[in-house]
Short mmCIF file of C-alpha atoms and ligand atoms in Angstrom, two decimals:
data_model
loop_
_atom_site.label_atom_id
_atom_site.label_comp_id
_atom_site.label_asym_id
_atom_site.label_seq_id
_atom_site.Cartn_x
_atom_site.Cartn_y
_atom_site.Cartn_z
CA UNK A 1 7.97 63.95 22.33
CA UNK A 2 8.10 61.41 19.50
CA UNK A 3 11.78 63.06 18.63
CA UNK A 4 12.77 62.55 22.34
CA UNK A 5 11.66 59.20 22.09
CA UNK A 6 13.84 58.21 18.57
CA UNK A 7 16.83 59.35 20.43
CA UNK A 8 16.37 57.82 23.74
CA UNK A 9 16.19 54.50 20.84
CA UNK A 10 19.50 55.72 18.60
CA UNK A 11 21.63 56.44 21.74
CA UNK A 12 20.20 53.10 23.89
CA UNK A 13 21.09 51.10 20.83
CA UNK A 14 24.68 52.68 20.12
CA UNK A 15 25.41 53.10 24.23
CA UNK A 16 24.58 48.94 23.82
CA UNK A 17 27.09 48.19 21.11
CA UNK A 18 30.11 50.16 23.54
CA UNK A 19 29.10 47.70 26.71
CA UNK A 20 31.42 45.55 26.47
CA UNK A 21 31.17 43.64 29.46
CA UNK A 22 28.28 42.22 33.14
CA UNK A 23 29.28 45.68 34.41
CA UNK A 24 28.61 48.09 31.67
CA UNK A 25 25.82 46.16 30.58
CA UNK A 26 24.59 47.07 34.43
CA UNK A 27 25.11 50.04 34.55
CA UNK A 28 23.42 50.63 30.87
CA UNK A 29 20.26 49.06 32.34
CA UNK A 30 19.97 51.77 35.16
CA UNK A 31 20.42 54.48 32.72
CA UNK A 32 17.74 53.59 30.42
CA UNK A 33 15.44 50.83 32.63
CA UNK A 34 16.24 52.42 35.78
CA UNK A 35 13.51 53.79 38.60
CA UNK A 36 14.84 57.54 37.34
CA UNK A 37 15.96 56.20 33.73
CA UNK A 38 15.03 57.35 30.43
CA UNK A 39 11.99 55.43 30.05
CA UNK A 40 10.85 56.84 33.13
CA UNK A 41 11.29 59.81 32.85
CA UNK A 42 9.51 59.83 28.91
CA UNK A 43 6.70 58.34 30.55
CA UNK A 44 6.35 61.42 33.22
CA UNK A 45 6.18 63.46 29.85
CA UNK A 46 3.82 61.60 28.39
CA UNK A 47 0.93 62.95 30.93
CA UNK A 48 1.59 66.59 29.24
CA UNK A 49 0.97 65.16 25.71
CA UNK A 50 -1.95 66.91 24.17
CA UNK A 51 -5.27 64.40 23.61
CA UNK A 52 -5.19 63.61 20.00
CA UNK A 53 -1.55 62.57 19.81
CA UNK A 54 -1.52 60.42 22.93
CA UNK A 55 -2.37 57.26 20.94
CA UNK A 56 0.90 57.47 18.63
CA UNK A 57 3.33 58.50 20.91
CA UNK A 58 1.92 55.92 23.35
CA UNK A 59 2.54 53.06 20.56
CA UNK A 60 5.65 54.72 20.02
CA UNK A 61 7.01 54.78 23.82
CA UNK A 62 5.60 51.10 24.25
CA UNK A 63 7.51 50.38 20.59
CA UNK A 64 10.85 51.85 22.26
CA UNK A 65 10.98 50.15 25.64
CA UNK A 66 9.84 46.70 23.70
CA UNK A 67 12.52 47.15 21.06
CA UNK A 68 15.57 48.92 24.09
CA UNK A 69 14.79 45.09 25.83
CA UNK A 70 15.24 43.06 23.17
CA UNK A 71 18.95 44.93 21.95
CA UNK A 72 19.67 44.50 25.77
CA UNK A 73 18.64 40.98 26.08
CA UNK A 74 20.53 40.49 22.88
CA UNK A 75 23.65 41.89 24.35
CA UNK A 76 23.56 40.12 27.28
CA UNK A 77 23.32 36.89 25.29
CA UNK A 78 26.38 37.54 23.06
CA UNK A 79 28.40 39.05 26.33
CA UNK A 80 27.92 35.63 28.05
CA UNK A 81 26.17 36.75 31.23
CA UNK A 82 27.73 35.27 33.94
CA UNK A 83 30.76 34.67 31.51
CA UNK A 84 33.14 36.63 32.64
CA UNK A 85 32.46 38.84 29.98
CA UNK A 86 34.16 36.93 27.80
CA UNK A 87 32.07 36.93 24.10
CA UNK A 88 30.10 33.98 23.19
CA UNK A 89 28.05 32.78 20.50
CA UNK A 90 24.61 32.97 21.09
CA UNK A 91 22.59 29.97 21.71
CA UNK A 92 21.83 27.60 24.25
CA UNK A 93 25.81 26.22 25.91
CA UNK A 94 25.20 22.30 25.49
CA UNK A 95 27.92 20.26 24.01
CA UNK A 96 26.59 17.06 22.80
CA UNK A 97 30.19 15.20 22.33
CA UNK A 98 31.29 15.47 25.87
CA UNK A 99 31.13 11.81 27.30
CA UNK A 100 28.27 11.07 29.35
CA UNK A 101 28.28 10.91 33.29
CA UNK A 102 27.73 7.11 34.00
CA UNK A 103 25.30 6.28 37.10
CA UNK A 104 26.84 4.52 39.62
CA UNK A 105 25.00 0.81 39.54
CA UNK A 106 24.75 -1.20 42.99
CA UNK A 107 25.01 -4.87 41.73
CA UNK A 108 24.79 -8.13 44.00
CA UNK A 109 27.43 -9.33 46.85
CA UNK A 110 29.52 -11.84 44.98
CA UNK A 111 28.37 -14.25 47.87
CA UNK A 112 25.15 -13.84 46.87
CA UNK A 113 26.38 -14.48 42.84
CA UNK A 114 28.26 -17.60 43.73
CA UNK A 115 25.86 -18.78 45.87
CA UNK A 116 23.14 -18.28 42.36
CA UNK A 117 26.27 -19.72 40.22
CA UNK A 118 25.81 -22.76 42.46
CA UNK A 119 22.47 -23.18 42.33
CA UNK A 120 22.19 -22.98 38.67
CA UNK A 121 25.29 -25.27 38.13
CA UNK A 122 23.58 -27.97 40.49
CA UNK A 123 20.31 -27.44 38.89
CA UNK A 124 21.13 -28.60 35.75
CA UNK A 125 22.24 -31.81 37.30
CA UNK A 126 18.54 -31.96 38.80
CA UNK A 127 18.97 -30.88 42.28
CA UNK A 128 16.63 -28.38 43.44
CA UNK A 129 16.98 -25.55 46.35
CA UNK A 130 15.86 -25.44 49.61
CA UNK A 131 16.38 -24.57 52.35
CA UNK A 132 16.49 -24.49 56.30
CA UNK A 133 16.41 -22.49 59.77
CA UNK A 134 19.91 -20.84 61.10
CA UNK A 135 18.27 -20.87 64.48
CA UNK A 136 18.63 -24.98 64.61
CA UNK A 137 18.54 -27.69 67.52
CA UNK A 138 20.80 -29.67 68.51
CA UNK A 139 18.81 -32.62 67.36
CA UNK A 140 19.13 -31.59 63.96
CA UNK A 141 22.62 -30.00 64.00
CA UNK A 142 24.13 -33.11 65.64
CA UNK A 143 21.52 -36.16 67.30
CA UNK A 144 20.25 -37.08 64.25
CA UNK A 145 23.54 -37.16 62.18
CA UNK A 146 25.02 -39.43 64.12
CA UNK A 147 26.88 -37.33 66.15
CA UNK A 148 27.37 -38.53 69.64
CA UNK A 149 26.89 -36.87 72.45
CA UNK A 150 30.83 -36.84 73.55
CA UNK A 151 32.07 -35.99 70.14
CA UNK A 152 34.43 -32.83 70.42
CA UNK A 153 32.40 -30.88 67.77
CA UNK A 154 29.43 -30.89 70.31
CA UNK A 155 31.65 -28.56 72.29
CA UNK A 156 29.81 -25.69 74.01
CA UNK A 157 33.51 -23.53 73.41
CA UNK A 158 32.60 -24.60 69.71
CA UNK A 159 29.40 -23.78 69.28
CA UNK A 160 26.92 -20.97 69.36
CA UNK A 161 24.52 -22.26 72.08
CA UNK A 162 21.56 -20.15 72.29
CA UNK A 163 19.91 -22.36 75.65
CA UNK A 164 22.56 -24.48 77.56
CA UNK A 165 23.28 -27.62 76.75
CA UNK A 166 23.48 -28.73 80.10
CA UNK A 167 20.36 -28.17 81.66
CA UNK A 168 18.13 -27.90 78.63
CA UNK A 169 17.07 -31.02 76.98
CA UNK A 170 16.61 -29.61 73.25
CA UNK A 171 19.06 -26.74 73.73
CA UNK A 172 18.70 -24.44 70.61
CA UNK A 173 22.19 -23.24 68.74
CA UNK A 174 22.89 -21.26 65.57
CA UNK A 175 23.71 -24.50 63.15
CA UNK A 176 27.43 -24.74 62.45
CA UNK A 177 26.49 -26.81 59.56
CA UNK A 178 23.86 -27.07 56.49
CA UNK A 179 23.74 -30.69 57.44
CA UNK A 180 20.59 -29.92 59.30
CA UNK A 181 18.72 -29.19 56.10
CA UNK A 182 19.06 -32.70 55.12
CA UNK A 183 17.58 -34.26 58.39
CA UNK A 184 14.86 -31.61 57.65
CA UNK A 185 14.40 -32.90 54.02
CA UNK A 186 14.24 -36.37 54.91
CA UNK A 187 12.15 -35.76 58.36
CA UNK A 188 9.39 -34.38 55.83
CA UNK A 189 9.51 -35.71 52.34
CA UNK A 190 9.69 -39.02 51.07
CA UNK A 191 12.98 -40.39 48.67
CA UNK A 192 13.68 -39.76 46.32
CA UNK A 193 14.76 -36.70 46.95
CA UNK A 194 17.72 -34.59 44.97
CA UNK A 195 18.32 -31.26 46.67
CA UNK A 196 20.82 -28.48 47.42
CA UNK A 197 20.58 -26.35 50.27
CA UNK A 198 22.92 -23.49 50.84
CA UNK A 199 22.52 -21.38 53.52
CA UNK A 200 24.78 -19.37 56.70
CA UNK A 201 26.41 -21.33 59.47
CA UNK A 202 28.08 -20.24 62.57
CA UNK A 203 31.43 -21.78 64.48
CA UNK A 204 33.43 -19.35 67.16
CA UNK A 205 36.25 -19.33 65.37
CA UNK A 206 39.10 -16.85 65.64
CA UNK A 207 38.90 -14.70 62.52
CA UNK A 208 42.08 -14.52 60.51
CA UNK A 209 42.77 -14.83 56.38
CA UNK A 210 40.99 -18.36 56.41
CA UNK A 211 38.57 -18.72 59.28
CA UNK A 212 35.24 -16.41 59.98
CA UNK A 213 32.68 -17.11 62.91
CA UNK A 214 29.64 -16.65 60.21
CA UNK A 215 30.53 -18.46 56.83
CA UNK A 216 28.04 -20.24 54.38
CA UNK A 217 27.98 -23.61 53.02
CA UNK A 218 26.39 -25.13 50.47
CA UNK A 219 24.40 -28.62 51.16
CA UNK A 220 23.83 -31.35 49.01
CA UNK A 221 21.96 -34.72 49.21
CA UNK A 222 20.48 -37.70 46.96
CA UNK A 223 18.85 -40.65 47.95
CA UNK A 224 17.13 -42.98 45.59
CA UNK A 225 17.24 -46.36 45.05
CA UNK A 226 20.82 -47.94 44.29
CA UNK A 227 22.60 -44.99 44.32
CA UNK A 228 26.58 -45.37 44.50
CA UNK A 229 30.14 -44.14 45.68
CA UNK A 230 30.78 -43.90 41.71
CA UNK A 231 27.73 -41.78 41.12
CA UNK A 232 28.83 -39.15 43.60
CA UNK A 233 32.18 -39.03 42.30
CA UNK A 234 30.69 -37.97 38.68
CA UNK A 235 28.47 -35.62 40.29
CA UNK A 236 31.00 -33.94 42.22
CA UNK A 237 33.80 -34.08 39.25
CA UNK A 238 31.34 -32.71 36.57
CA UNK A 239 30.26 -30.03 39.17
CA UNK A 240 34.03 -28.75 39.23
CA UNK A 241 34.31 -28.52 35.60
CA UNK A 242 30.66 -26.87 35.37
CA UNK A 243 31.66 -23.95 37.97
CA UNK A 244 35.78 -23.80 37.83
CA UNK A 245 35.81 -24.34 33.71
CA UNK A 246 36.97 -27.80 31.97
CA UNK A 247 41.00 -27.75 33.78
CA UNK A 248 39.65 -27.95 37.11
CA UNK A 249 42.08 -30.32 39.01
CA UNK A 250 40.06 -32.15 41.69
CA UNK A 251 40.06 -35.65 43.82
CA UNK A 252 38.54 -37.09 46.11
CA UNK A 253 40.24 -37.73 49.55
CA UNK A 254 39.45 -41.22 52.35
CA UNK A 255 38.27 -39.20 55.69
CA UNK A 256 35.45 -39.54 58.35
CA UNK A 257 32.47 -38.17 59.27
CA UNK A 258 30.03 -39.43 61.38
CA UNK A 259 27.04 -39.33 59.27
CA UNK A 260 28.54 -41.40 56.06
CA UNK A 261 30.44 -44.05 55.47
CA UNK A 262 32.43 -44.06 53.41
CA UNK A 263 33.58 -40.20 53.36
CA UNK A 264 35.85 -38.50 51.71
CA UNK A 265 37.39 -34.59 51.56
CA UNK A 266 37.15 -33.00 48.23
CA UNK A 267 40.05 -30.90 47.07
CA UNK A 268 40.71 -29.05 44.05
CA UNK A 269 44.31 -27.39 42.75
CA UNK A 270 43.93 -23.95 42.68
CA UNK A 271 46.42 -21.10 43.39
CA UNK A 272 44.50 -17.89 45.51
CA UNK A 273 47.19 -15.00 44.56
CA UNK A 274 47.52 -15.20 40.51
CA UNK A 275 51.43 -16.17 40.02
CA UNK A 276 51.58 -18.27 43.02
CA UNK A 277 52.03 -22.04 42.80
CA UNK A 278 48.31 -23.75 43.10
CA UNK A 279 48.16 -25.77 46.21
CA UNK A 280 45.50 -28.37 46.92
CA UNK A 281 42.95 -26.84 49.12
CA UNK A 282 40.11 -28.58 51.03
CA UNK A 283 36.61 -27.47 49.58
CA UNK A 284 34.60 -29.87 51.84
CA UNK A 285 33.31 -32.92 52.68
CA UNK A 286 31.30 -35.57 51.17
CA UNK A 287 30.18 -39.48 51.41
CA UNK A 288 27.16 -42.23 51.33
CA UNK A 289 24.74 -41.26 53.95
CA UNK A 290 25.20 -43.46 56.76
CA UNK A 291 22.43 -46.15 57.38
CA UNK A 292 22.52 -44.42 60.99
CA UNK A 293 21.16 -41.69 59.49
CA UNK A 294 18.67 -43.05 57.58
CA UNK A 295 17.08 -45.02 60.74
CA UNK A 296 16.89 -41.65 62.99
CA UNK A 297 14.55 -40.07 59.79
CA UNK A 298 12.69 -42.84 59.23
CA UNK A 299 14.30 -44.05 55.79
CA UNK A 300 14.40 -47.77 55.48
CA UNK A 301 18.67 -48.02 54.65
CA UNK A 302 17.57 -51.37 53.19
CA UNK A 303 15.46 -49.90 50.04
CA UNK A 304 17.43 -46.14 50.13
CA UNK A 305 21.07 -45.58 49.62
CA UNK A 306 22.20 -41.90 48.94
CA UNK A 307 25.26 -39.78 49.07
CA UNK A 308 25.82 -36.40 50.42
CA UNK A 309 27.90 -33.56 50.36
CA UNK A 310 28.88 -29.84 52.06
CA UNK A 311 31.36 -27.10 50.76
CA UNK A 312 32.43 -23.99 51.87
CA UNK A 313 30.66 -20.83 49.72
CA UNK A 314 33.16 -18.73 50.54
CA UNK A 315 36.34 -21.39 49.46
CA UNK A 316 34.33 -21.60 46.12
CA UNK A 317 34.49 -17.92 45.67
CA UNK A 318 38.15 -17.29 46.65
CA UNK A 319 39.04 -20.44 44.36
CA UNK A 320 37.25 -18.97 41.50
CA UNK A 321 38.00 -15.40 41.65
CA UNK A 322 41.56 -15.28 43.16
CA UNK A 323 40.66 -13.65 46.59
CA UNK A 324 43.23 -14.13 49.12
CA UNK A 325 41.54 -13.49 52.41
CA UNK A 326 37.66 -14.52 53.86
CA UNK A 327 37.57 -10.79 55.62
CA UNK A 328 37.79 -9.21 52.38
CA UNK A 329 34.07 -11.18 51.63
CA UNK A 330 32.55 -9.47 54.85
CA UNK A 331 34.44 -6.03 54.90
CA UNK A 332 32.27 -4.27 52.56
CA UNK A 333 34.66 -2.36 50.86
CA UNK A 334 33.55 -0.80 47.63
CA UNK A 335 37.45 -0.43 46.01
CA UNK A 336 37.19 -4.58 46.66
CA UNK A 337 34.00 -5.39 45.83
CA UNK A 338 33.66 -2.93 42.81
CA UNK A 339 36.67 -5.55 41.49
CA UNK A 340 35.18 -8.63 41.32
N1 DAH B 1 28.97 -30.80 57.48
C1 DAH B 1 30.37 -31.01 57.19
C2 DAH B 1 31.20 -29.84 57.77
O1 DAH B 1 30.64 -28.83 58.06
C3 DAH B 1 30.60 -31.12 55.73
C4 DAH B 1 30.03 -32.36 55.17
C5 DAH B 1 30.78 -33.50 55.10
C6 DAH B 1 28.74 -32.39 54.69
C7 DAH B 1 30.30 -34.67 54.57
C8 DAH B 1 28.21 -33.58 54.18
C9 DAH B 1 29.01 -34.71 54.12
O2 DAH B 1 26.98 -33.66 53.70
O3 DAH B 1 28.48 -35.85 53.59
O4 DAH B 1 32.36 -29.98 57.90
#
C-alpha cells in the first residue's frame, strides 16, 4: 500500500510537469482528484489495510493528496489559469505603473460660478446678498418702480402673468426683473442699505443665440446719505476690472428708465468668438434711484440719495468665458459644459 501510494506521488508529480496547458491540467485533475481517480481508489484500499499499519499509511495517503494539491495548485499558478495557457510568473497580476483611472467629478453650473464670482467681487466692495421671490406682483415688479400703468413693458404679450391683469387688482407674474428685490429691501429695512441681489427672471421672449424666456440678473442698490452719479461710476468701473481683469474696456451710456434719473446703459468691449473683433455689448442698466421711488417705499428722497444697478448673469458669463450663444448655458451638454 505505502509503495502504491509513492507512485501514485512520483507519476502525479511528473504527469504535472508534461501539462502544459487549462486542458491538460483538467484532465490531470480527473485522473488523480477525480470521483474514480487515484486517490479514490487508494482510499477504497485502505479499508483492507491490516490494524497496526493503518496509522502510517493513513498519514501517508493524507501526506500524498496534501502534497498532489499543492504541485497542482502550483501548476495552475505558473500556467496562468484562465491565461490562455500562456506561462506566467507566479504572483499576484497587479501592475503598479499603469496610470490610474480618474473619477469622473460633477462640479457646479458655470451660472451658478459666475453668479458666486459676482457675489464675492461685489462683496468686497461691501454689498451684501439677498435676495427675493420669482413668484412677484405687479406692485413690486412695476407700481412701485415707477412704472406706469400704460408703459409697453407692462404688456400682458410681455409678461408672464400668473392672475390677469385685467380683472385682478394685484395680479401675480413671474418678475421679469430683480428690480423687485430692491422695493423689497427698502419696503423692510431702513438706509443705509448696500446690497446685491441676483436671482432668475422671466420675459416671453423668442429664444435664439441672444434672447432666453428664463435668464438671471444680478441686482444692485445703495442708498445712504449723499451718495452720487460719480460714486456709481467707480463702483461700476472697479467692478469690471475686479471680474473681467485690469483691460476691461467699459463706459457708461445716457438712457432711461423709469425708476432713476439720471440712467445710463453700461457697456463693455468684448469680442464673444476668440479672433473676432470685440464689439461693445450692452451688460445692463444702471442710475440714481428716482425720488419716485423713494416716496412709494417710504424713504424720505430729501435725506436718502442712492444709485442702482441690473446686469444680465448670463452676458457676464459669455463676456468672460467666450461663449457665443445663451442656449448653450441651458442645454446641458456635458462636451460644453465639461469646457468651461
Ligand atoms: N431692471 C432693468 C432691466 O431689466 C435693469 C436696470 C436698469 C436695473 C437700471 C436697475 C437700474 O437697477 O437702475 O432692464
Amino acid at each position: 500500500m505505502l509503495e502504491e501510494l509513492n507512485a501514485i506521488e512520483r507519476e502525479g508529480i511528473e504527469a504535472l510537469q508534461q501539462a502544459g496547458d487549462t486542458e491538460a491540467l483538467e484532465a490531470w485533475r480527473i485522473v488523480y482528484f477525480g470521483s474514480k481517480g487515484r486517490l479514490k481508489q487508494a482510499m477504497s484500499l485502505f479499508r483492507d489495510v491490516p490494524r497496526e499499519e493503518k496509522p502510517a499509511v493513513g498519514a501517508r495517503l493524507n501526506a500524498v493528496q496534501a502534497n498532489l494539491l499543492l504541485a497542482f495548485e502550483q501548476r495552475r499558478e505558473a500556467i496562468g489559469a484562465g491565461g490562455g495557457g500562456a506561462a506566467r510568473t507566479a504572483g499576484p497580476v497587479l501592475d503598479l505603473t499603469e496610470p490610474g483611472i480618474t473619477p469622473a467629478l460633477g462640479r457646479r453650473h458655470i451660472i451658478s460660478r459666475v453668479r458666486e464670482e459676482l457675489c464675492e467681487v461685489f462683496a468686497r466692495m461691501g454689498f451684501e446678498s439677498v435676495s427675493g421671490p420669482e413668484l412677484e406682483d405687479d406692485e413690486h415688479n412695476f407700481v412701485k418702480l415707477n412704472i406706469p400703468e400704460d408703459h409697453p413693458a407692462r404688456d400682458p404679450i410681455d409678461n408672464f402673468y400668473v392672475d390677469d391683469p385685467a380683472t385682478t387688482k394685484r395680479p401675480r407674474m413671474l418678475r421679469s426683473q430683480t428690480s423687485t428685490v430692491q422695493i423689497r429691501m427698502m419696503e423692510t429695512r431702513e438706509p443705509p442699505l448696500k446690497i446685491v441681489a441676483p436671482g432668475r427672471v422671466y420675459r416671453p421672449d423668442t429664444v435664439d443665440a441672444t434672447h432666453s424666456f428664463m435668464f438671471h440678473q444680478i441686482e444692485g442698490l445703495y442708498v445712504d446719505r449723499r451718495v452720487t452719479m460719480a460714486d456709481l461710476k467707480t463702483t461700476l468701473f472697479q467692478f469690471a476690472r475686479a471680474y473681467f481683469g485690469e483691460g476691461a474696456e467699459v463706459r457708461l451710456r445716457p438712457s432711461f428708465f423709469p425708476f432713476t434719473e439720471p440712467s445710463a446703459e453700461f457697456d463693455m468691449k468684448i469680442a464673444l468668438r476668440p479672433g473676432d473683433p470685440p464689439k461693445w455689448i450692452e451688460l445692463g442698466g444702471c442710475g440714481m434711484v428716482d425720488p419716485a421711488v423713494f416716496e412709494s417705499v417710504g424713504i424720505d428722497p430729501e435725506e436718502w440719495t442712492g444709485f442702482a444697478f441690473g446686469f444680465g448673469v448670463e452676458r457676464l458669463a459669455m463676456g468672460k468665458y467666450g461663449i457665443p450663444d445663451i442656449r448653450m448655458l441651458f442645454e446641458n451638454d456635458l462636451r460644453f459644459l465639461n469646457q468651461i
